[in-house]
Amino acid sequence: MDAASSLNRPAAQRLEWRPTALQLTIGLTLLAFALRVIDLGGRPLWLDEAYSAWFSSRGWHELWIQVPTYEPHPPFYYSLLKIWRLLFGGSAVALRTFSLALALATIPLVTAASRELERQRPTGHPMLSAGIAGFLAAAAPTLVLLGQEARPYPLLIIAYALASLGVLRLIREFGSGPGTWRSWLMLAAGTELGLWAHGLGIIYAACLGAAVAPVWLRGIDRTRLLRGLAASSLIILLYLPCLLMILNRAADWSGKGWLTWSPIMALQLLSLYAVPVEVLTVGTAIAALIMLLLAKRAVQYCLKTPGWSGERAVLLLWWGPPLTAILISQLMMPVFLIRTLAPTLVPAALALGRSLARTESARERVYLCLALVITLIPGSVELAKRPATEPWDKVAAYLNQNVHPGDQVWLYPNDSALPLVQAGASMTMRGIPGNYPAVGMKGPIRAGSPAVVSVTAAQAALLVRDRAIDETHTVWLVTRQSGVFDPSNDMPAALARTRRAAPTQKWGYINVTPYYRR
């Protein structure tokens, strides 16, 4: 009997095993890595990523002095990427790995923020709350997508996560003191990083300030006042150079470019906080419904909670940026762009995790948790394996195979050269009306950037009558999103008047048309 009991005891202990906070964080970080590494190098860099590659290859003087005159984003992210590529190279995988690293580093911040909320108002199930919040940060489809792209959004996301953790720590610490310097530093560093990561970082900074202000101002003493003023003054002082750059490029957001606004666009928030339409299936629809249900419960609970608390701060950090972006877009200029709101998935994950942990029925908690994990992961895997929306590698291969010596390749708009070169196009190419960046050239600015200039019908006619191309056998016209950059088809019409057009090859909204000498 004693022998039998000793054999059963280890099995019972194994069944009662519960992961520690560290083990949970490591497991979720590994999950985030596994999802984001899927097909990481299987797609060519698309246009925005090619911008990142091109800017990060510039010299320091050009990057910080010239680039801000025509690029709307601050040069800080490109500077970090420049350092990264010095260590790991400039391939698509190497550039995207920087975003992957930032995404992985976000997971511990999310689980730490969840534990901080648990200290303030326990749910009774701290590991479940932290686990769901960390799982959503690891497996949310939008975060998986952005974690695979060489763009500044993962930097903005981790900055918001760090600052949010600082806010939550300060809300607790204000109950017994002025807040530790460590918490103030978290808030200041995260806010500053967010401001320098993206032109709309100022929206996030405003929401962070609004989240901490009600508790900071309540029963304020001299030490707390001085620490708050010191942190905010440092943030503003370091941000001033970035603000001047952004004001210089304010025209990019003025409604004269490609970005537009309609109130119906607010429905895109459903896909941001649930599942993107691209991977919406019966399975992922279940995950979407669960997330929307938990979101509804989270909002209801926060609104019922009296006084200002960490959970109300999370609600403000979640909904403050999208509502602000909608308000600005409606009253001033269009700034609502769904990927710029991805950082709000961090407070959303915290709120949803606590909502599930507060579910009274143990059976319902188990069912919701299992259903969410089982249905969301396949959707994220499918999104990670998505085909390229801009197959520049196929365009480059087609041109390399068909363009002969003496032919000319015209790119309209001119920035198409950036992804084509990254995809391996080996021929000499000519940007229309000039090579990127065509700053100072005359013509319509339809993309909002003075580096990407369109041409009028008269300018197109002058280009095709240039005697320098009279002896050119074939002019290969590469166009992209012609409805934006050439809505009247002025460039193809001008070429067709002097040359014979052959059938067009199409890859989505990318077209290549050869024009032969008559």
Coordinates of C-alpha atoms in Angstrom, one line a residue:
M1 CA 0.0 0.0 0.0
D2 CA 2.8 2.4 0.9
A3 CA 4.5 1.7 -2.4
A4 CA 1.3 2.3 -4.4
S5 CA 0.7 5.6 -2.5
S6 CA 4.2 6.8 -3.2
L7 CA 3.7 6.1 -6.9
N8 CA 0.5 8.1 -7.1
R9 CA 1.8 11.1 -5.2
P10 CA 4.0 12.5 -8.0
A11 CA 1.2 12.2 -10.5
A12 CA -1.1 14.2 -8.3
Q13 CA 1.5 16.8 -7.8
R14 CA 2.0 17.1 -11.6
L15 CA -1.7 17.6 -12.1
E16 CA -1.6 20.5 -9.6
W17 CA 1.3 22.3 -11.3
R18 CA 0.8 26.0 -12.0
P19 CA 3.2 28.1 -14.0
T20 CA 4.9 31.0 -12.3
A21 CA 4.7 34.5 -13.7
L22 CA 8.1 34.1 -15.2
Q23 CA 7.3 30.8 -16.8
L24 CA 4.0 32.2 -18.2
T25 CA 5.8 35.3 -19.7
I26 CA 8.5 33.1 -21.3
G27 CA 5.9 30.8 -22.8
L28 CA 3.9 33.7 -24.2
T29 CA 7.0 35.3 -25.6
L30 CA 7.9 32.0 -27.4
L31 CA 4.4 31.9 -28.8
A32 CA 4.8 35.5 -30.1
F33 CA 8.1 34.5 -31.7
A34 CA 6.6 31.3 -33.3
L35 CA 3.8 33.2 -34.9
R36 CA 5.8 36.1 -36.2
V37 CA 8.7 34.1 -37.6
I38 CA 6.3 32.2 -40.0
D39 CA 7.2 33.1 -43.6
L40 CA 9.1 36.2 -42.3
G41 CA 11.2 36.3 -45.5
G42 CA 8.7 34.8 -47.9
R43 CA 7.4 38.2 -49.1
P44 CA 9.3 41.0 -50.8
L45 CA 9.4 44.4 -49.0
W46 CA 6.3 46.3 -49.9
L47 CA 6.5 50.1 -50.6
D48 CA 6.4 51.3 -47.0
E49 CA 9.0 48.8 -45.9
A50 CA 11.2 49.8 -48.8
Y51 CA 11.0 53.4 -47.5
S52 CA 12.4 52.0 -44.2
A53 CA 15.2 50.2 -46.0
W54 CA 16.0 53.3 -48.1
F55 CA 15.9 55.8 -45.3
S56 CA 18.0 53.6 -43.0
S57 CA 20.7 53.4 -45.7
R58 CA 21.2 57.1 -45.8
G59 CA 24.0 58.9 -44.1
W60 CA 23.4 60.5 -40.7
H61 CA 23.4 64.0 -42.0
E62 CA 20.9 63.3 -44.8
L63 CA 18.7 61.2 -42.5
W64 CA 18.3 64.0 -39.9
I65 CA 18.6 67.1 -42.1
Q66 CA 17.2 66.4 -45.5
V67 CA 14.8 63.5 -45.1
P68 CA 12.6 65.3 -42.6
T69 CA 11.8 67.9 -45.2
Y70 CA 9.7 65.4 -47.2
E71 CA 9.2 62.3 -44.9
P72 CA 6.3 62.7 -42.4
H73 CA 7.7 60.2 -39.8
P74 CA 10.4 61.3 -37.4
P75 CA 13.9 59.9 -38.3
F76 CA 14.3 58.2 -34.9
Y77 CA 13.0 54.8 -36.0
Y78 CA 15.1 54.8 -39.2
S79 CA 18.1 55.7 -37.1
L80 CA 17.6 52.6 -34.8
L81 CA 17.0 50.5 -37.9
K82 CA 20.3 51.9 -39.4
I83 CA 22.2 50.7 -36.3
W84 CA 20.4 47.4 -36.5
R85 CA 21.3 46.8 -40.2
L86 CA 25.0 47.6 -39.4
L87 CA 24.8 44.5 -37.1
F88 CA 22.6 42.2 -39.0
G89 CA 22.5 43.4 -42.7
G90 CA 19.9 45.0 -44.9
S91 CA 18.0 42.0 -46.2
A92 CA 14.2 41.8 -45.8
V93 CA 14.5 39.2 -43.0
A94 CA 17.1 41.3 -41.1
L95 CA 15.1 44.5 -41.3
R96 CA 11.9 42.8 -40.2
T97 CA 13.7 41.1 -37.3
F98 CA 14.0 44.4 -35.6
S99 CA 10.2 44.7 -35.5
L100 CA 10.1 41.1 -34.3
A101 CA 12.5 41.9 -31.4
L102 CA 10.4 44.9 -30.4
A103 CA 7.2 42.7 -30.5
L104 CA 8.8 40.1 -28.2
A105 CA 10.0 42.7 -25.7
T106 CA 6.4 44.0 -25.5
I107 CA 5.0 40.7 -24.0
P108 CA 6.8 41.1 -20.5
L109 CA 5.5 44.7 -20.3
V110 CA 1.9 43.5 -20.9
T111 CA 2.1 40.7 -18.3
A112 CA 3.7 43.1 -15.8
A113 CA 1.0 45.7 -16.4
S114 CA -1.7 43.0 -15.8
R115 CA 0.0 42.0 -12.5
E116 CA 0.1 45.7 -11.5
L117 CA -3.7 46.0 -12.1
E118 CA -4.2 42.9 -10.0
R119 CA -2.4 44.5 -7.0
Q120 CA -4.8 47.4 -7.1
R121 CA -8.0 45.5 -7.7
P122 CA -7.8 41.7 -7.5
T123 CA -9.9 39.6 -9.8
G124 CA -9.2 36.4 -7.9
H125 CA -7.5 34.9 -10.9
P126 CA -4.3 36.8 -11.5
M127 CA -2.6 34.2 -13.7
L128 CA -5.6 33.9 -15.9
S129 CA -5.8 37.7 -16.3
A130 CA -2.1 38.0 -17.1
G131 CA -2.2 35.0 -19.3
I132 CA -5.1 36.2 -21.5
A133 CA -3.6 39.7 -21.7
G134 CA -0.2 38.3 -22.7
F135 CA -1.8 35.8 -25.1
L136 CA -3.7 38.6 -26.9
A137 CA -0.4 40.7 -27.1
A138 CA 1.3 37.6 -28.6
A139 CA -1.4 36.3 -30.9
A140 CA -3.7 39.3 -31.9
P141 CA -3.7 39.1 -35.7
T142 CA -3.0 42.9 -36.2
L143 CA 0.0 42.7 -33.8
V144 CA 1.3 39.6 -35.6
L145 CA 1.0 41.4 -39.0
L146 CA 2.9 44.5 -37.7
G147 CA 5.5 42.5 -36.0
Q148 CA 6.5 41.1 -39.4
E149 CA 7.0 44.4 -41.1
A150 CA 9.9 46.8 -41.1
R151 CA 7.9 49.8 -40.0
P152 CA 7.8 52.0 -36.9
Y153 CA 4.6 50.7 -35.4
P154 CA 6.2 48.0 -33.2
L155 CA 8.3 50.8 -31.7
L156 CA 5.2 52.8 -31.0
I157 CA 3.5 49.8 -29.5
I158 CA 6.3 49.0 -27.1
A159 CA 6.6 52.6 -26.1
Y160 CA 2.9 52.8 -25.3
A161 CA 3.2 49.6 -23.3
L162 CA 6.1 50.9 -21.2
A163 CA 4.4 54.2 -20.6
S164 CA 1.1 52.5 -19.6
L165 CA 3.0 50.4 -17.1
G166 CA 4.5 53.5 -15.6
V167 CA 1.0 55.1 -15.4
L168 CA -0.4 52.1 -13.5
R169 CA 2.5 51.9 -11.1
L170 CA 2.2 55.7 -10.3
I171 CA -1.6 55.3 -9.7
R172 CA -0.8 52.8 -7.0
E173 CA 2.2 54.6 -5.6
F174 CA 0.4 57.9 -5.3
G175 CA -1.6 56.3 -2.5
S176 CA 1.4 56.4 -0.2
G177 CA 3.9 58.8 -1.7
P178 CA 5.0 60.9 -4.7
G179 CA 5.7 57.9 -7.0
T180 CA 9.1 56.3 -7.4
W181 CA 11.6 57.7 -9.9
R182 CA 11.5 54.3 -11.6
S183 CA 7.8 54.7 -12.4
W184 CA 8.2 58.3 -13.5
L185 CA 11.1 57.2 -15.7
M186 CA 8.9 54.5 -17.3
L187 CA 6.2 57.0 -18.1
A188 CA 8.6 59.6 -19.4
A189 CA 10.7 57.2 -21.5
G190 CA 7.7 55.5 -23.0
T191 CA 6.0 58.8 -23.8
E192 CA 9.2 60.2 -25.4
L193 CA 9.8 57.1 -27.5
G194 CA 6.2 57.2 -28.7
L195 CA 6.5 60.9 -29.6
W196 CA 9.7 60.2 -31.6
A197 CA 8.4 56.9 -33.1
H198 CA 5.5 58.4 -35.1
G199 CA 3.9 61.7 -36.0
L200 CA 0.7 60.8 -34.2
G201 CA 2.6 59.9 -31.0
I202 CA 1.4 63.2 -29.6
I203 CA -2.1 61.7 -29.4
Y204 CA -0.8 58.9 -27.2
A205 CA 1.2 61.3 -25.1
A206 CA -2.0 63.4 -24.4
C207 CA -3.9 60.2 -23.4
L208 CA -1.1 59.1 -21.1
G209 CA -1.1 62.5 -19.4
A210 CA -4.9 62.5 -19.1
A211 CA -4.7 58.9 -17.5
V212 CA -2.3 59.9 -14.7
A213 CA -3.4 63.5 -14.1
P214 CA -6.6 62.8 -12.0
V215 CA -4.6 60.9 -9.4
W216 CA -1.5 63.0 -9.6
L217 CA -3.5 66.2 -8.9
R218 CA -5.5 64.6 -6.0
G219 CA -3.9 65.5 -2.7
I220 CA -0.8 66.7 -4.4
D221 CA 2.2 67.6 -2.3
R222 CA 5.4 69.4 -3.2
T223 CA 7.5 66.3 -4.0
R224 CA 4.9 64.8 -6.2
L225 CA 4.4 68.2 -8.0
L226 CA 8.1 68.6 -8.6
R227 CA 8.5 65.1 -10.0
G228 CA 5.6 65.5 -12.3
L229 CA 6.8 68.8 -13.5
A230 CA 10.3 67.5 -14.0
A231 CA 9.1 64.5 -16.0
S232 CA 6.8 66.6 -18.2
S233 CA 9.4 69.3 -18.8
L234 CA 11.9 66.7 -19.8
I235 CA 9.4 65.1 -22.3
I236 CA 8.5 68.5 -23.8
L237 CA 12.2 69.7 -24.1
L238 CA 13.3 66.5 -25.8
Y239 CA 10.3 66.5 -28.1
L240 CA 10.7 70.0 -29.4
P241 CA 13.1 69.1 -32.3
C242 CA 10.7 66.4 -33.4
L243 CA 7.7 68.7 -33.2
L244 CA 9.4 71.1 -35.6
M245 CA 10.0 68.3 -38.1
I246 CA 6.3 67.2 -37.8
L247 CA 5.0 70.8 -38.3
N248 CA 7.1 71.0 -41.4
R249 CA 5.4 68.0 -42.8
A250 CA 1.8 68.8 -41.5
A251 CA 0.7 69.1 -45.1
D252 CA 1.0 65.3 -45.4
W253 CA -2.0 65.1 -43.1
S254 CA -3.9 68.1 -44.4
G255 CA -6.3 66.1 -46.7
K256 CA -4.3 67.0 -49.9
G257 CA -2.7 63.5 -50.0
W258 CA -4.0 60.0 -50.3
L259 CA -5.4 59.8 -46.8
T260 CA -9.2 60.6 -46.5
W261 CA -11.8 60.3 -43.9
S262 CA -15.4 59.2 -43.7
P263 CA -17.3 58.3 -40.5
I264 CA -18.0 54.8 -41.9
M265 CA -14.3 54.2 -41.5
A266 CA -14.7 54.0 -37.7
L267 CA -16.1 50.5 -38.3
Q268 CA -12.5 49.4 -39.0
L269 CA -12.1 49.4 -35.2
L270 CA -14.1 46.2 -35.1
S271 CA -11.4 44.4 -37.1
L272 CA -8.6 46.0 -35.0
Y273 CA -10.0 44.8 -31.7
A274 CA -11.3 41.5 -33.0
V275 CA -10.2 39.8 -36.2
P276 CA -9.2 41.4 -39.5
V277 CA -11.5 40.8 -42.4
E278 CA -8.8 39.1 -44.4
V279 CA -8.8 36.1 -42.1
L280 CA -12.4 36.1 -41.0
T281 CA -13.7 32.5 -41.1
V282 CA -16.1 30.5 -39.0
G283 CA -13.4 29.7 -36.5
T284 CA -12.0 33.2 -36.3
A285 CA -15.5 34.6 -36.1
I286 CA -15.8 32.8 -32.8
A287 CA -12.7 34.4 -31.5
A288 CA -14.0 37.8 -32.7
L289 CA -17.3 37.3 -30.9
I290 CA -15.5 36.3 -27.7
M291 CA -13.3 39.4 -27.8
L292 CA -16.2 41.7 -28.5
L293 CA -18.1 40.1 -25.6
L294 CA -15.2 40.6 -23.3
A295 CA -14.7 44.2 -24.5
K296 CA -18.3 44.9 -23.7
R297 CA -18.0 43.5 -20.2
A298 CA -14.8 45.4 -19.6
V299 CA -16.3 48.7 -20.5
Q300 CA -19.4 48.1 -18.4
Y301 CA -17.3 47.1 -15.4
C302 CA -15.0 50.2 -15.6
L303 CA -18.0 52.6 -16.0
K304 CA -19.6 51.1 -12.9
T305 CA -16.4 51.4 -10.8
P306 CA -16.5 54.6 -8.7
G307 CA -13.5 57.0 -8.6
W308 CA -10.4 57.1 -10.8
S309 CA -8.5 53.8 -10.8
G310 CA -6.1 51.8 -12.8
E311 CA -8.9 50.2 -14.7
R312 CA -10.4 53.5 -15.7
A313 CA -6.9 54.7 -16.8
V314 CA -6.7 51.5 -19.0
L315 CA -10.1 52.4 -20.5
L316 CA -8.9 55.9 -21.4
L317 CA -5.6 54.6 -22.8
W318 CA -7.7 52.1 -24.9
W319 CA -10.4 54.3 -26.3
G320 CA -8.7 57.8 -26.0
P321 CA -6.5 57.6 -29.1
P322 CA -9.1 56.2 -31.6
L323 CA -11.8 58.7 -30.4
T324 CA -9.3 61.5 -30.6
A325 CA -8.2 60.5 -34.1
I326 CA -11.9 60.3 -35.2
L327 CA -12.6 63.8 -33.8
I328 CA -9.5 65.3 -35.5
S329 CA -10.4 63.7 -38.7
Q330 CA -14.0 64.9 -38.6
L331 CA -13.2 68.5 -37.5
M332 CA -9.7 69.3 -38.9
M333 CA -7.9 66.9 -41.2
P334 CA -7.8 63.1 -41.8
V335 CA -5.5 61.3 -39.4
F336 CA -7.5 58.1 -38.9
L337 CA -5.4 55.2 -40.1
I338 CA -6.1 51.9 -38.5
R339 CA -2.5 50.7 -38.2
T340 CA -1.5 53.8 -36.3
L341 CA -4.0 52.8 -33.6
A342 CA -2.4 49.4 -33.1
P343 CA -0.8 50.5 -29.8
T344 CA -4.2 50.6 -28.2
L345 CA -4.3 46.8 -28.5
V346 CA -2.1 46.8 -25.4
P347 CA -4.6 48.4 -23.0
A348 CA -7.4 46.4 -24.8
A349 CA -5.6 43.2 -24.0
L350 CA -5.3 44.2 -20.3
A351 CA -9.0 45.0 -20.2
L352 CA -10.1 41.8 -21.9
G353 CA -7.8 39.7 -19.7
R354 CA -9.4 41.1 -16.6
S355 CA -12.9 40.8 -18.0
L356 CA -12.4 37.1 -18.6
A357 CA -10.8 36.6 -15.1
R358 CA -13.8 38.2 -13.5
T359 CA -16.3 35.8 -15.2
E360 CA -18.1 34.2 -12.2
S361 CA -18.7 30.7 -13.7
A362 CA -15.5 28.6 -13.6
R363 CA -16.9 26.5 -16.5
E364 CA -17.5 29.7 -18.6
R365 CA -14.0 30.9 -17.9
V366 CA -12.5 27.6 -19.1
Y367 CA -14.7 27.5 -22.2
L368 CA -14.1 31.1 -23.2
C369 CA -10.3 30.7 -22.6
L370 CA -10.1 27.5 -24.7
A371 CA -12.3 28.8 -27.5
L372 CA -10.3 32.0 -27.7
V373 CA -6.9 30.2 -27.9
I374 CA -8.1 27.5 -30.3
T375 CA -9.8 29.8 -32.8
L376 CA -7.5 32.8 -32.7
I377 CA -4.1 31.1 -33.3
P378 CA -5.1 29.6 -36.7
G379 CA -6.2 33.1 -37.8
S380 CA -2.9 34.6 -36.8
V381 CA -1.0 31.8 -38.5
E382 CA -3.1 32.4 -41.7
L383 CA -2.3 36.1 -41.5
A384 CA 1.4 35.4 -41.0
K385 CA 1.4 33.3 -44.2
R386 CA -0.5 35.9 -46.2
P387 CA 0.6 36.4 -49.8
A388 CA 2.4 39.6 -50.8
T389 CA 0.0 42.4 -51.6
E390 CA 2.7 44.0 -53.6
P391 CA 4.7 41.3 -55.4
W392 CA 7.6 43.4 -56.4
D393 CA 9.8 40.3 -56.8
K394 CA 7.6 39.1 -59.7
V395 CA 7.6 42.6 -61.2
A396 CA 11.4 42.7 -60.9
A397 CA 11.8 39.2 -62.4
Y398 CA 9.5 40.2 -65.4
L399 CA 11.5 43.3 -66.1
N400 CA 14.9 41.5 -65.7
Q401 CA 13.8 38.9 -68.2
N402 CA 12.2 41.3 -70.8
V403 CA 14.0 44.6 -70.7
H404 CA 16.8 44.7 -73.3
P405 CA 19.9 46.9 -73.4
G406 CA 18.9 50.3 -74.8
D407 CA 15.3 50.1 -73.4
Q408 CA 14.1 52.5 -70.8
V409 CA 12.1 51.7 -67.7
W410 CA 9.9 54.6 -66.5
L411 CA 8.5 54.5 -63.0
Y412 CA 5.3 56.4 -62.2
P413 CA 5.2 57.3 -59.4
N414 CA 8.9 57.5 -58.9
D415 CA 9.1 55.9 -55.4
S416 CA 8.4 52.5 -57.0
A417 CA 12.1 52.3 -57.6
L418 CA 12.6 51.6 -53.9
P419 CA 10.8 48.3 -53.6
L420 CA 12.0 47.3 -57.1
V421 CA 15.6 47.7 -56.2
Q422 CA 15.1 45.8 -53.0
A423 CA 13.4 43.0 -55.0
G424 CA 16.4 42.7 -57.3
A425 CA 15.6 44.8 -60.4
S426 CA 19.0 45.2 -62.1
M427 CA 18.3 47.6 -65.0
T428 CA 18.6 51.4 -65.0
M429 CA 15.3 53.0 -64.1
R430 CA 14.0 56.5 -64.5
G431 CA 11.5 58.1 -62.1
I432 CA 8.7 60.2 -63.5
P433 CA 9.1 63.2 -63.5
G434 CA 12.4 62.7 -61.6
N435 CA 14.1 60.1 -59.5
Y436 CA 13.0 59.8 -55.9
P437 CA 13.1 62.1 -54.0
A438 CA 11.9 64.6 -56.6
V439 CA 11.9 67.5 -54.1
G440 CA 11.5 70.8 -55.9
M441 CA 10.1 69.5 -59.1
K442 CA 6.8 71.0 -60.3
G443 CA 3.6 69.0 -60.6
P444 CA 0.6 67.9 -58.6
I445 CA 1.4 66.5 -55.1
R446 CA -1.2 63.7 -54.9
A447 CA 0.5 61.5 -52.4
G448 CA 1.1 64.3 -49.9
S449 CA 4.9 64.2 -50.2
P450 CA 7.0 66.6 -52.2
A451 CA 9.3 63.8 -53.0
V452 CA 6.6 62.0 -55.0
V453 CA 5.4 64.4 -57.8
S454 CA 2.8 63.6 -60.4
V455 CA 2.6 65.2 -63.9
T456 CA 0.0 67.1 -65.8
A457 CA -1.1 66.2 -69.3
A458 CA 1.1 68.9 -70.7
Q459 CA 4.1 67.7 -68.8
A460 CA 3.5 64.1 -69.9
A461 CA 3.4 65.3 -73.6
L462 CA 6.7 67.0 -73.2
L463 CA 8.3 63.9 -71.6
V464 CA 7.4 61.6 -74.5
R465 CA 8.5 64.2 -77.1
D466 CA 12.0 64.3 -75.7
R467 CA 14.4 63.5 -78.5
A468 CA 16.6 61.5 -76.2
I469 CA 14.1 58.6 -76.4
D470 CA 13.4 58.8 -80.1
E471 CA 15.9 55.9 -80.8
T472 CA 14.7 53.9 -77.7
H473 CA 13.1 50.7 -79.0
T474 CA 10.9 50.1 -75.9
V475 CA 9.7 52.3 -73.0
W476 CA 8.5 50.1 -70.2
L477 CA 6.0 52.1 -68.1
V478 CA 5.6 50.8 -64.5
T479 CA 2.6 52.3 -62.8
R480 CA 1.2 51.9 -59.3
Q481 CA -2.2 52.9 -58.0
S482 CA -2.9 55.0 -61.1
G483 CA -6.3 56.1 -59.7
V484 CA -4.3 58.1 -57.1
F485 CA -1.3 59.3 -59.0
D486 CA -2.6 59.5 -62.5
P487 CA -6.4 59.6 -62.4
S488 CA -6.8 60.8 -66.0
N489 CA -4.2 58.4 -67.4
D490 CA -2.2 61.3 -68.8
M491 CA 1.1 59.4 -68.9
P492 CA -0.2 56.3 -70.8
A493 CA -2.2 58.5 -73.1
A494 CA 0.9 60.6 -74.0
L495 CA 3.0 57.5 -74.7
A496 CA 0.3 55.9 -76.8
R497 CA 0.2 59.0 -79.1
T498 CA 3.8 58.4 -80.2
R499 CA 4.3 54.7 -79.6
R500 CA 2.6 51.4 -80.0
A501 CA 1.3 50.0 -76.7
A502 CA 1.5 46.2 -76.0
P503 CA -0.6 44.3 -73.6
T504 CA -0.3 45.3 -69.9
Q505 CA 1.0 42.9 -67.3
K506 CA -0.8 43.3 -64.0
W507 CA 0.1 42.4 -60.4
G508 CA -2.8 43.8 -58.3
Y509 CA -2.5 47.6 -58.6
I510 CA 1.0 47.4 -60.2
N511 CA 1.0 47.5 -64.0
V512 CA 3.8 47.2 -66.5
T513 CA 3.1 48.3 -70.1
P514 CA 5.7 48.2 -72.9
Y515 CA 5.5 51.0 -75.5
Y516 CA 7.3 50.1 -78.8
R517 CA 8.8 52.5 -81.2
R518 CA 6.5 52.9 -84.2

